[in-house]
CSV table of C-alpha atoms in Angstrom, one decimal:
chain,number,residue,atom,x,y,z
A,1,UNK,CA,-19.9,14.5,44.0
A,2,UNK,CA,-23.7,15.3,43.3
A,3,UNK,CA,-22.5,17.7,40.4
A,4,UNK,CA,-20.3,15.0,38.9
A,5,UNK,CA,-23.1,12.4,39.1
A,6,UNK,CA,-25.6,14.9,37.4
A,7,UNK,CA,-23.0,15.6,34.6
A,8,UNK,CA,-22.5,11.9,34.1
A,9,UNK,CA,-26.2,11.1,33.8
A,10,UNK,CA,-26.8,13.9,31.4
A,11,UNK,CA,-23.9,12.7,29.3
A,12,UNK,CA,-25.4,9.3,29.2
A,13,UNK,CA,-28.6,10.5,27.5
A,14,UNK,CA,-29.6,10.2,23.9
A,15,UNK,CA,-27.2,11.0,20.9
A,16,UNK,CA,-26.7,14.7,20.4
A,17,UNK,CA,-27.8,16.4,17.1
A,18,UNK,CA,-25.2,18.6,15.4
A,19,UNK,CA,-26.6,21.8,17.0
A,20,UNK,CA,-26.7,20.2,20.4
A,21,UNK,CA,-23.2,18.9,20.1
A,22,UNK,CA,-21.8,22.2,19.0
A,23,UNK,CA,-23.7,23.9,21.8
A,24,UNK,CA,-22.2,21.7,24.3
A,25,UNK,CA,-18.6,22.0,22.7
A,26,UNK,CA,-18.9,25.8,22.7
A,27,UNK,CA,-20.0,25.8,26.4
A,28,UNK,CA,-16.5,24.4,27.2
A,29,UNK,CA,-15.0,27.8,26.3
A,30,UNK,CA,-15.9,28.7,29.7
A,31,UNK,CA,-12.9,26.8,30.9
A,32,UNK,CA,-10.7,29.1,28.9
A,33,UNK,CA,-7.3,28.2,27.6
A,34,UNK,CA,-5.3,25.8,29.6
A,35,UNK,CA,-1.9,25.0,28.1
A,36,UNK,CA,-0.8,21.5,29.0
A,37,UNK,CA,-0.6,18.0,27.6
A,38,UNK,CA,-2.0,15.8,30.4
A,39,UNK,CA,-5.7,16.0,29.4
A,40,UNK,CA,-5.1,15.5,25.7
A,41,UNK,CA,-2.9,12.5,26.2
A,42,UNK,CA,-5.6,11.0,28.5
A,43,UNK,CA,-8.3,11.8,25.9
A,44,UNK,CA,-6.1,10.2,23.0
A,45,UNK,CA,-5.4,7.1,25.1
A,46,UNK,CA,-9.0,6.4,26.2
A,47,UNK,CA,-10.2,7.1,22.7
A,48,UNK,CA,-7.7,4.5,21.5
A,49,UNK,CA,-6.3,7.0,18.9
A,50,UNK,CA,-2.7,6.0,19.9
A,51,UNK,CA,-2.9,2.6,17.7
A,52,UNK,CA,0.6,3.0,16.4
A,53,UNK,CA,2.2,3.3,19.7
A,54,UNK,CA,0.9,0.5,22.0
A,55,UNK,CA,3.8,1.1,24.3
A,56,UNK,CA,3.7,4.8,24.6
A,57,UNK,CA,3.2,6.3,28.0
A,58,UNK,CA,1.6,9.5,29.1
A,59,UNK,CA,5.1,11.1,29.1
A,60,UNK,CA,5.7,10.4,25.5
A,61,UNK,CA,4.1,11.8,22.2
A,62,UNK,CA,1.3,9.6,20.7
A,63,UNK,CA,2.3,8.2,17.2
A,64,UNK,CA,-0.4,8.2,14.5
A,65,UNK,CA,1.7,6.1,12.2
A,66,UNK,CA,4.3,3.3,12.5
A,67,UNK,CA,6.9,3.4,15.3
A,68,UNK,CA,9.5,3.6,12.6
A,69,UNK,CA,9.8,6.6,10.3
A,70,UNK,CA,13.0,6.2,8.8
A,71,UNK,CA,14.1,6.3,5.0
A,72,UNK,CA,14.2,2.5,5.1
A,73,UNK,CA,10.4,2.3,5.7
A,74,UNK,CA,9.1,5.2,3.6
A,75,UNK,CA,5.5,3.8,3.3
A,76,UNK,CA,4.3,4.8,6.5
A,77,UNK,CA,1.8,7.6,7.6
A,78,UNK,CA,3.4,11.1,7.7
A,79,UNK,CA,2.5,13.6,10.4
A,80,UNK,CA,3.4,17.2,9.6
A,81,UNK,CA,3.2,19.5,12.5
A,82,UNK,CA,3.0,23.2,11.9
A,83,UNK,CA,3.7,26.2,14.3
A,84,UNK,CA,4.3,29.9,14.1
A,85,UNK,CA,2.7,33.3,14.3
A,86,UNK,CA,1.8,34.1,10.7
A,87,UNK,CA,1.2,31.9,7.6
A,88,UNK,CA,0.4,28.5,9.4
A,89,UNK,CA,-2.8,28.1,7.8
A,90,UNK,CA,-1.6,29.0,4.3
A,91,UNK,CA,1.3,26.5,4.6
A,92,UNK,CA,-1.0,23.8,5.9
A,93,UNK,CA,-3.4,24.3,3.0
A,94,UNK,CA,-0.6,24.2,0.5
A,95,UNK,CA,0.8,20.8,2.0
A,96,UNK,CA,-2.6,19.4,2.0
A,97,UNK,CA,-3.5,20.6,-1.7
A,98,UNK,CA,-0.1,19.4,-3.1
A,99,UNK,CA,-0.3,15.9,-1.4
A,100,UNK,CA,-3.9,15.5,-2.6
A,101,UNK,CA,-2.7,16.3,-6.2
A,102,UNK,CA,-0.2,13.6,-5.7
A,103,UNK,CA,-2.9,11.3,-4.8
A,104,UNK,CA,-2.3,10.9,-1.2
A,105,UNK,CA,-5.1,10.7,1.3
A,106,UNK,CA,-4.8,13.8,3.8
A,107,UNK,CA,-6.3,14.7,7.0
A,108,UNK,CA,-6.0,18.5,7.8
A,109,UNK,CA,-6.5,20.1,11.2
A,110,UNK,CA,-6.6,23.9,11.5
A,111,UNK,CA,-8.0,26.7,13.5
A,112,UNK,CA,-9.8,28.9,13.8
A,113,UNK,CA,-12.7,28.4,11.4
A,114,UNK,CA,-14.3,31.3,9.4
A,115,UNK,CA,-17.9,30.4,9.1
A,116,UNK,CA,-18.5,26.7,10.2
A,117,UNK,CA,-16.9,24.7,12.6
A,118,UNK,CA,-16.5,21.7,10.3
A,119,UNK,CA,-13.8,23.7,8.4
A,120,UNK,CA,-11.3,22.8,11.1
A,121,UNK,CA,-11.3,19.1,10.3
A,122,UNK,CA,-11.1,17.9,6.7
A,123,UNK,CA,-10.2,14.5,5.0
A,124,UNK,CA,-9.3,14.5,1.4
A,125,UNK,CA,-10.3,18.3,1.3
A,126,UNK,CA,-13.8,17.4,2.5
A,127,UNK,CA,-15.1,18.9,5.7
A,128,UNK,CA,-16.0,16.5,8.5
A,129,UNK,CA,-19.8,15.8,8.2
A,130,UNK,CA,-22.5,17.2,10.6
A,131,UNK,CA,-23.2,13.6,11.6
A,132,UNK,CA,-19.6,12.8,12.5
A,133,UNK,CA,-19.3,15.8,14.5
A,134,UNK,CA,-22.5,14.9,16.4
A,135,UNK,CA,-21.5,11.4,16.9
A,136,UNK,CA,-17.9,12.2,17.9
A,137,UNK,CA,-18.8,14.8,20.4
A,138,UNK,CA,-21.6,12.6,22.0
A,139,UNK,CA,-18.9,10.0,22.6
A,140,UNK,CA,-16.4,12.4,24.0
A,141,UNK,CA,-18.9,14.1,26.1
A,142,UNK,CA,-19.9,10.8,27.8
A,143,UNK,CA,-16.3,9.8,28.3
A,144,UNK,CA,-15.3,13.1,30.0
A,145,UNK,CA,-18.4,13.9,31.9
A,146,UNK,CA,-16.7,13.6,35.3
A,147,UNK,CA,-13.1,14.5,34.5
A,148,UNK,CA,-11.3,16.9,36.8
A,149,UNK,CA,-9.9,19.0,35.4
A,150,UNK,CA,-12.3,19.1,32.6
A,151,UNK,CA,-10.9,19.3,28.9
A,152,UNK,CA,-11.1,22.4,27.2
A,153,UNK,CA,-12.8,23.5,23.9
A,154,UNK,CA,-9.5,23.0,22.0
A,155,UNK,CA,-8.5,19.9,23.7
A,156,UNK,CA,-11.9,18.2,22.9
A,157,UNK,CA,-11.7,19.6,19.2
A,158,UNK,CA,-8.2,18.2,18.8
A,159,UNK,CA,-9.4,14.8,20.1
A,160,UNK,CA,-12.3,14.9,17.8
A,161,UNK,CA,-10.2,15.6,14.8
A,162,UNK,CA,-7.6,13.0,15.6
A,163,UNK,CA,-10.2,10.3,16.3
A,164,UNK,CA,-11.9,11.2,13.1
A,165,UNK,CA,-8.6,10.9,11.0
A,166,UNK,CA,-8.1,7.5,12.8
A,167,UNK,CA,-11.5,6.1,11.8
A,168,UNK,CA,-12.7,7.9,8.7
A,169,UNK,CA,-13.7,5.7,5.8
A,170,UNK,CA,-11.4,2.8,5.7
A,171,UNK,CA,-7.7,1.7,6.2
A,172,UNK,CA,-5.6,3.4,3.4
A,173,UNK,CA,-3.3,0.1,3.6
A,174,UNK,CA,-6.2,-1.8,2.2
A,175,UNK,CA,-7.4,0.7,-0.5
A,176,UNK,CA,-6.3,0.5,-4.0
A,177,UNK,CA,-5.4,3.9,-5.2
A,178,UNK,CA,-3.8,5.2,-2.1
A,179,UNK,CA,-0.3,6.0,-2.2
A,180,UNK,CA,0.5,3.9,0.7
A,181,UNK,CA,-1.5,1.0,-0.6
A,182,UNK,CA,-0.1,-2.2,1.3
A,183,UNK,CA,-2.8,-4.8,0.6
A,184,UNK,CA,-0.5,-7.7,1.8
A,185,UNK,CA,0.6,-5.8,5.0
A,186,UNK,CA,-0.3,-6.4,8.6
A,187,UNK,CA,-3.9,-6.2,9.7
A,188,UNK,CA,-5.4,-2.9,10.5
A,189,UNK,CA,-5.7,-2.0,14.2
A,190,UNK,CA,-9.4,-1.5,13.7
A,191,UNK,CA,-9.8,-5.1,12.7
A,192,UNK,CA,-8.4,-6.2,16.1
A,193,UNK,CA,-10.2,-6.1,19.4
A,194,UNK,CA,-8.8,-3.8,22.1
A,195,UNK,CA,-7.1,-6.5,23.9
A,196,UNK,CA,-5.4,-7.9,20.6
A,197,UNK,CA,-4.2,-4.3,19.9
A,198,UNK,CA,-2.2,-4.3,23.2
A,199,UNK,CA,-0.7,-7.8,22.3
A,200,UNK,CA,0.7,-6.5,19.0
A,201,UNK,CA,4.1,-4.9,19.0
A,202,UNK,CA,4.1,-1.3,17.7
A,203,UNK,CA,6.5,-2.3,15.1
A,204,UNK,CA,3.7,-4.5,13.5
A,205,UNK,CA,0.9,-2.0,13.5
A,206,UNK,CA,0.0,-0.4,10.3
A,207,UNK,CA,-0.6,3.4,9.8
A,208,UNK,CA,-3.0,4.3,12.4
A,209,UNK,CA,-6.2,2.7,10.7
A,210,UNK,CA,-7.7,5.7,9.3
A,211,UNK,CA,-8.0,7.1,5.8
A,212,UNK,CA,-5.2,9.5,5.7
A,213,UNK,CA,-1.7,9.0,4.3
A,214,UNK,CA,-0.5,12.5,5.4
A,215,UNK,CA,-1.9,14.2,8.4
A,216,UNK,CA,-1.3,18.1,8.8
A,217,UNK,CA,-1.7,19.5,12.2
A,218,UNK,CA,-1.8,23.3,12.8
A,219,UNK,CA,-1.1,24.3,16.5
A,220,UNK,CA,-3.7,26.3,18.1
A,221,UNK,CA,-1.6,28.4,20.5
A,222,UNK,CA,2.0,28.2,20.9
A,223,UNK,CA,3.5,24.8,20.5
A,224,UNK,CA,5.1,23.5,23.6
A,225,UNK,CA,1.9,22.9,25.6
A,226,UNK,CA,-0.5,23.0,22.7
A,227,UNK,CA,-3.0,20.0,22.4
A,228,UNK,CA,-1.5,19.0,19.0
A,229,UNK,CA,1.9,18.5,20.5
A,230,UNK,CA,0.8,15.3,22.0
A,231,UNK,CA,1.3,13.6,18.6
A,232,UNK,CA,4.5,12.3,17.2
A,233,UNK,CA,5.3,14.1,14.0
A,234,UNK,CA,7.8,13.3,11.1
A,235,UNK,CA,8.6,16.9,10.4
A,236,UNK,CA,8.4,20.1,12.5
A,237,UNK,CA,7.4,23.2,10.6
A,238,UNK,CA,7.9,26.8,12.1
A,239,UNK,CA,6.3,29.6,10.1
A,240,UNK,CA,7.2,33.4,10.6
A,241,UNK,CA,7.4,34.2,14.3
A,242,UNK,CA,6.2,37.5,15.6
A,243,UNK,CA,4.5,39.2,18.6
A,244,UNK,CA,1.0,37.8,19.4
A,245,UNK,CA,-0.8,36.1,22.2
A,246,UNK,CA,1.8,37.6,24.6
A,247,UNK,CA,-0.4,36.8,27.6
A,248,UNK,CA,0.1,33.1,27.0
A,249,UNK,CA,3.5,33.0,25.3
A,250,UNK,CA,5.5,35.8,26.7
A,251,UNK,CA,6.3,39.4,26.0
A,252,UNK,CA,9.5,39.0,24.0
A,253,UNK,CA,10.2,37.3,20.6
A,254,UNK,CA,12.8,35.1,22.4
A,255,UNK,CA,9.9,33.8,24.9
A,256,UNK,CA,7.6,33.4,22.1
A,257,UNK,CA,10.1,31.5,20.1
A,258,UNK,CA,10.8,29.2,23.0
A,259,UNK,CA,7.1,28.2,23.1
A,260,UNK,CA,6.9,27.6,19.4
A,261,UNK,CA,10.1,25.6,19.3
A,262,UNK,CA,8.4,23.0,21.7
A,263,UNK,CA,7.1,21.3,18.7
A,264,UNK,CA,10.7,20.2,17.8
A,265,UNK,CA,11.1,16.6,18.7
A,266,UNK,CA,14.2,14.3,19.0
A,267,UNK,CA,15.7,13.2,15.6
A,268,UNK,CA,12.7,14.9,13.8
A,269,UNK,CA,13.7,17.3,11.1
A,270,UNK,CA,12.7,21.0,11.3
A,271,UNK,CA,12.1,23.4,8.4
A,272,UNK,CA,11.4,27.0,9.3
A,273,UNK,CA,10.6,30.3,7.5
A,274,UNK,CA,13.3,33.1,7.7
A,275,UNK,CA,13.3,34.5,11.2
A,276,UNK,CA,14.5,37.5,13.3
A,277,UNK,CA,18.1,36.9,14.6
A,278,UNK,CA,16.8,36.1,18.2
A,279,UNK,CA,14.3,33.6,16.9
A,280,UNK,CA,16.8,32.0,14.8
A,281,UNK,CA,19.2,31.5,17.7
A,282,UNK,CA,16.3,29.9,19.8
A,283,UNK,CA,15.1,27.4,17.1
A,284,UNK,CA,18.9,26.4,16.3
A,285,UNK,CA,19.4,25.8,20.0
A,286,UNK,CA,16.2,23.7,20.5
A,287,UNK,CA,17.2,21.7,17.3
A,288,UNK,CA,20.7,21.0,18.5
A,289,UNK,CA,19.4,19.9,21.9
A,290,UNK,CA,17.1,17.4,20.3
A,291,UNK,CA,19.7,16.2,17.6
A,292,UNK,CA,17.4,17.4,14.9
A,293,UNK,CA,18.5,19.0,11.6
A,294,UNK,CA,17.1,22.5,10.8
A,295,UNK,CA,16.7,24.1,7.5
A,296,UNK,CA,15.9,27.9,7.2
A,297,UNK,CA,14.0,28.2,3.8
A,298,UNK,CA,15.1,31.6,2.5
A,299,UNK,CA,14.3,31.6,-1.2
A,300,UNK,CA,10.8,32.0,-2.3
A,301,UNK,CA,9.2,29.3,-4.7
A,302,UNK,CA,9.1,30.9,-8.1
A,303,UNK,CA,8.5,27.9,-10.6
A,304,UNK,CA,4.9,27.5,-10.4
A,305,UNK,CA,2.3,30.2,-9.5
A,306,UNK,CA,0.0,29.7,-6.4
A,307,UNK,CA,-3.8,30.5,-6.1
A,308,UNK,CA,-3.2,32.4,-3.3
A,309,UNK,CA,-2.3,36.0,-3.8
A,310,UNK,CA,1.0,38.0,-2.6
A,311,UNK,CA,4.4,37.6,-2.9
A,312,UNK,CA,4.7,36.3,0.7
A,313,UNK,CA,2.7,33.2,-0.5
A,314,UNK,CA,5.8,32.2,-2.6
A,315,UNK,CA,7.7,32.1,0.7
A,316,UNK,CA,5.0,30.0,2.2
A,317,UNK,CA,5.0,27.7,-0.8
A,318,UNK,CA,8.7,27.1,-0.4
A,319,UNK,CA,8.2,26.2,3.2
A,320,UNK,CA,5.4,23.9,2.3
A,321,UNK,CA,7.5,22.1,-0.2
A,322,UNK,CA,10.5,21.8,2.1
A,323,UNK,CA,8.2,20.3,4.8
A,324,UNK,CA,7.0,17.6,2.3
A,325,UNK,CA,10.3,16.8,1.2
A,326,UNK,CA,11.6,16.6,4.9
A,327,UNK,CA,8.7,14.2,5.7
A,328,UNK,CA,10.2,12.0,2.7
A,329,UNK,CA,6.8,12.2,1.0
A,330,UNK,CA,7.2,11.4,-2.8
A,331,UNK,CA,5.9,14.3,-4.9
A,332,UNK,CA,6.6,15.3,-8.7
A,333,UNK,CA,6.5,18.6,-10.4
A,334,UNK,CA,2.9,18.1,-11.8
A,335,UNK,CA,1.5,17.5,-8.3
A,336,UNK,CA,3.3,20.9,-7.1
A,337,UNK,CA,1.7,22.9,-10.0
A,338,UNK,CA,-1.8,21.3,-9.7
A,339,UNK,CA,-1.5,21.6,-5.8
A,340,UNK,CA,-0.3,25.2,-5.9
A,341,UNK,CA,-2.8,26.2,-8.7
A,342,UNK,CA,-5.7,24.9,-6.9
A,343,UNK,CA,-5.2,25.6,-3.2
A,344,UNK,CA,-7.9,27.4,-1.7
A,345,UNK,CA,-7.5,29.2,1.7
A,346,UNK,CA,-10.1,32.0,2.2
A,347,UNK,CA,-9.6,35.4,4.0
A,348,UNK,CA,-5.9,35.5,3.0
A,349,UNK,CA,-6.1,38.6,0.6
A,350,UNK,CA,-9.1,37.1,-0.9
A,351,UNK,CA,-10.6,38.8,-3.8
A,352,UNK,CA,-14.3,38.8,-3.4
A,353,UNK,CA,-14.9,40.8,-6.5
A,354,UNK,CA,-12.9,43.4,-8.5
A,355,UNK,CA,-12.8,45.9,-5.6
A,356,UNK,CA,-13.3,43.9,-2.4
A,357,UNK,CA,-10.6,42.2,-0.6
A,358,UNK,CA,-10.8,40.2,2.7
A,359,UNK,CA,-7.9,39.4,4.9
A,360,UNK,CA,-7.6,38.0,8.3
A,361,UNK,CA,-4.5,39.9,9.4
A,362,UNK,CA,-4.8,40.2,13.2
A,363,UNK,CA,-1.3,41.4,14.4
A,364,UNK,CA,1.2,44.1,13.2
A,365,UNK,CA,3.4,41.9,11.3
A,366,UNK,CA,0.6,40.4,9.3
A,367,UNK,CA,-1.1,43.8,8.8
A,368,UNK,CA,2.5,45.0,7.4
A,369,UNK,CA,2.5,42.1,4.9
A,370,UNK,CA,-1.2,42.9,4.0
A,371,UNK,CA,0.0,46.5,3.1
A,372,UNK,CA,2.6,45.4,0.9
A,373,UNK,CA,0.4,43.0,-0.9
A,374,UNK,CA,-2.3,45.7,-1.3
A,375,UNK,CA,0.5,47.9,-2.9
A,376,UNK,CA,1.4,45.0,-5.1
A,377,UNK,CA,-2.2,44.8,-6.5
A,378,UNK,CA,-3.6,48.3,-6.3
A,379,UNK,CA,-0.4,50.5,-6.4
A,380,UNK,CA,-1.1,53.8,-4.9
A,381,UNK,CA,-4.9,53.4,-4.7
A,382,UNK,CA,-6.1,53.9,-1.1
A,383,UNK,CA,-8.8,51.7,0.3
A,384,UNK,CA,-12.0,52.3,2.0
A,385,UNK,CA,-11.0,50.3,5.0
A,386,UNK,CA,-13.7,48.2,7.0
A,387,UNK,CA,-11.8,47.3,10.3
A,388,UNK,CA,-12.7,45.2,13.3
A,389,UNK,CA,-10.1,43.7,15.7
A,390,UNK,CA,-10.4,41.6,18.8
A,391,UNK,CA,-9.9,43.5,21.9
A,392,UNK,CA,-6.9,41.4,23.2
A,393,UNK,CA,-4.8,42.3,20.2
A,394,UNK,CA,-2.4,45.1,19.6
A,395,UNK,CA,-5.0,47.6,18.4
A,396,UNK,CA,-2.6,50.6,18.0
A,397,UNK,CA,0.1,48.5,16.3
A,398,UNK,CA,-2.4,47.1,13.7
A,399,UNK,CA,-4.0,50.5,13.0
A,400,UNK,CA,-0.5,52.1,12.6
A,401,UNK,CA,0.4,49.5,9.9
A,402,UNK,CA,-2.9,50.0,8.0
A,403,UNK,CA,-3.5,53.7,8.2
A,404,UNK,CA,-1.1,54.6,5.2
A,405,UNK,CA,-3.3,52.6,2.7
A,406,UNK,CA,-6.6,54.0,4.0
A,407,UNK,CA,-8.7,56.6,2.4
A,408,UNK,CA,-11.2,56.3,4.9
A,409,UNK,CA,-12.2,53.9,7.8
A,410,UNK,CA,-15.5,52.2,8.6
A,411,UNK,CA,-15.8,50.5,11.9
A,412,UNK,CA,-18.5,48.0,12.3
A,413,UNK,CA,-20.0,46.6,15.3
A,414,UNK,CA,-19.4,42.8,14.9
A,415,UNK,CA,-21.0,39.7,16.6
A,416,UNK,CA,-17.8,38.4,18.3
A,417,UNK,CA,-17.8,38.9,22.0
A,418,UNK,CA,-14.1,39.4,21.9
A,419,UNK,CA,-14.2,42.3,19.4
A,420,UNK,CA,-12.8,45.5,20.5
A,421,UNK,CA,-15.3,48.5,20.9
A,422,UNK,CA,-15.4,50.5,17.6
A,423,UNK,CA,-15.4,53.8,19.8
A,424,UNK,CA,-11.9,52.6,21.1
A,425,UNK,CA,-10.6,51.9,17.7
A,426,UNK,CA,-12.0,55.3,16.6
A,427,UNK,CA,-10.2,56.9,19.3
A,428,UNK,CA,-6.7,55.4,18.4
A,429,UNK,CA,-7.1,56.2,14.8
A,430,UNK,CA,-7.9,59.9,15.6
A,431,UNK,CA,-4.5,59.9,17.5
A,432,UNK,CA,-2.6,58.3,14.7
A,433,UNK,CA,-4.3,60.1,11.8
A,434,UNK,CA,-6.4,63.1,12.9
A,435,UNK,CA,-7.5,64.1,9.4
A,436,UNK,CA,-8.4,60.4,8.2
A,437,UNK,CA,-12.2,60.1,7.9
A,438,UNK,CA,-13.7,57.6,10.4
A,439,UNK,CA,-17.3,56.4,11.0
A,440,UNK,CA,-18.9,53.7,13.2
A,441,UNK,CA,-21.6,51.6,11.7
A,442,UNK,CA,-24.0,49.4,13.4
A,443,UNK,CA,-23.1,46.1,11.2
A,444,UNK,CA,-21.0,44.6,8.6
A,445,UNK,CA,-23.9,45.0,6.3
A,446,UNK,CA,-24.1,48.8,6.8
A,447,UNK,CA,-20.4,49.3,6.5
A,448,UNK,CA,-20.4,47.5,3.1
A,449,UNK,CA,-23.2,49.6,1.9
A,450,UNK,CA,-21.3,52.8,2.8
A,451,UNK,CA,-18.1,51.5,1.3
A,452,UNK,CA,-19.8,50.6,-2.0
A,453,UNK,CA,-21.0,54.2,-2.4
A,454,UNK,CA,-17.3,55.3,-2.5
A,455,UNK,CA,-15.2,54.8,-5.6
A,456,UNK,CA,-12.2,53.2,-3.7
A,457,UNK,CA,-11.3,49.4,-3.5
A,458,UNK,CA,-12.7,48.0,-0.3
A,459,UNK,CA,-10.5,46.3,2.4
A,460,UNK,CA,-12.1,44.1,5.2
A,461,UNK,CA,-9.6,43.1,7.9
A,462,UNK,CA,-8.4,43.0,11.4
A,463,UNK,CA,-9.5,39.5,12.5
A,464,UNK,CA,-10.2,36.0,11.1
A,465,UNK,CA,-13.4,36.1,13.2
A,466,UNK,CA,-14.4,39.3,11.5
A,467,UNK,CA,-13.5,37.9,8.1
A,468,UNK,CA,-15.8,35.0,8.6
A,469,UNK,CA,-18.7,37.2,9.6
A,470,UNK,CA,-18.1,39.2,6.4
A,471,UNK,CA,-17.9,36.1,4.2
A,472,UNK,CA,-21.1,34.7,5.8
A,473,UNK,CA,-22.8,38.1,5.0
A,474,UNK,CA,-21.4,38.4,1.4
A,475,UNK,CA,-22.5,34.6,0.7
A,476,UNK,CA,-26.0,35.6,1.7
A,477,UNK,CA,-26.0,33.6,4.9
A,478,UNK,CA,-25.5,36.1,7.7
A,479,UNK,CA,-26.9,33.8,10.2
A,480,UNK,CA,-24.9,30.8,9.0
A,481,UNK,CA,-21.8,31.8,10.9
A,482,UNK,CA,-21.0,29.4,13.8
A,483,UNK,CA,-19.2,32.0,15.7
A,484,UNK,CA,-17.0,31.1,18.8
A,485,UNK,CA,-14.3,32.8,20.6
A,486,UNK,CA,-11.4,30.3,20.1
């Protein structure tokens, strides 16, 4: 009891600065990853995020929009939920960019971040402000000071994002210019007292009082027990599923697919990328059990080009468009063209300069696609490969995929505490390709200096955490990276 009292007293102190708030949030990583929905549902209830579902219980998903999302009531907020192994971030970014091009207000929640934590939470393409992070985390810290079990880093981050989406700026139903402008509609839930909210039937509540017409949520890990799954969605999106995070999701594709399929909800349409046969069987089974339609989007989108490199991004674009349409969001061809041409999603075959590519591929399937894209771009030219991988990943599998395009390999020591020891990577590479030149460097800066002295194009890859550190260095802000383990 004494420890709880001290925690509550500390939390009741003055408002946190951004740095203090982030330090507190990062300290929650000590609680590790705890899959489950009880904490996040409690958080969302006590933060009054479930404004569109006054009758929701802890056993049901929280609705961010009106309780009805039928074709007869198209002008309600849309929530698009995205799970999968590879391509989630790109698909989310495309949905966000296309919807903004069509003049919808958007809320985008993704992870991990590359350089700053604020990348994870965006409204209308703008990162959450330092002040909003500090204020939001100060409130949450005070709220959960004596909770047992204590909410995790990702649960708190998810709650911060959803609370921010529910309060940012002003109610879109009252804003001229929003695609969901309903000036004559019912009062905003934020215009009512807490007691008034509970007296209003959920059918009378407007979209959840925030500034977003369309909210796009990327799962953090898995799907079924991921914190984002506490929210009622209008469409469930499944990107390519492969082997990753086996410690948490299972050792087989079938087991992993079962976890990802957990975002499928009753009577909510599902759109999926093409999948391995065993994965497709699992997804179809879950959809059938939920009475949900499911569409596998096989054909790449070819009509308009995208700002993201690689043939695989055409497949992601097709999936993004299928998701938008399944959510009954009205878009025209001009919005699609503008959205795809302006989408920005760093560290996905990002061309820093004419000979430097940064890519966050962190599992064998992603590395395989990276190699295909490299060959589309550079033909038979081999890379000076700068490689850093997190220790809990399939080190050998990733290396085996990348070796065929490597002329030489540089293994820098990076800041992430989860990074594999460069000596371990060097040993694996010596087994796979004995004649491949391989050197360990003390830092990313040294690796880049060595690489630039060679004539080959340069490829930095192996981890999104590493990609973030590399980008911070290339931008001249090596100490600007807000590194965390999740």
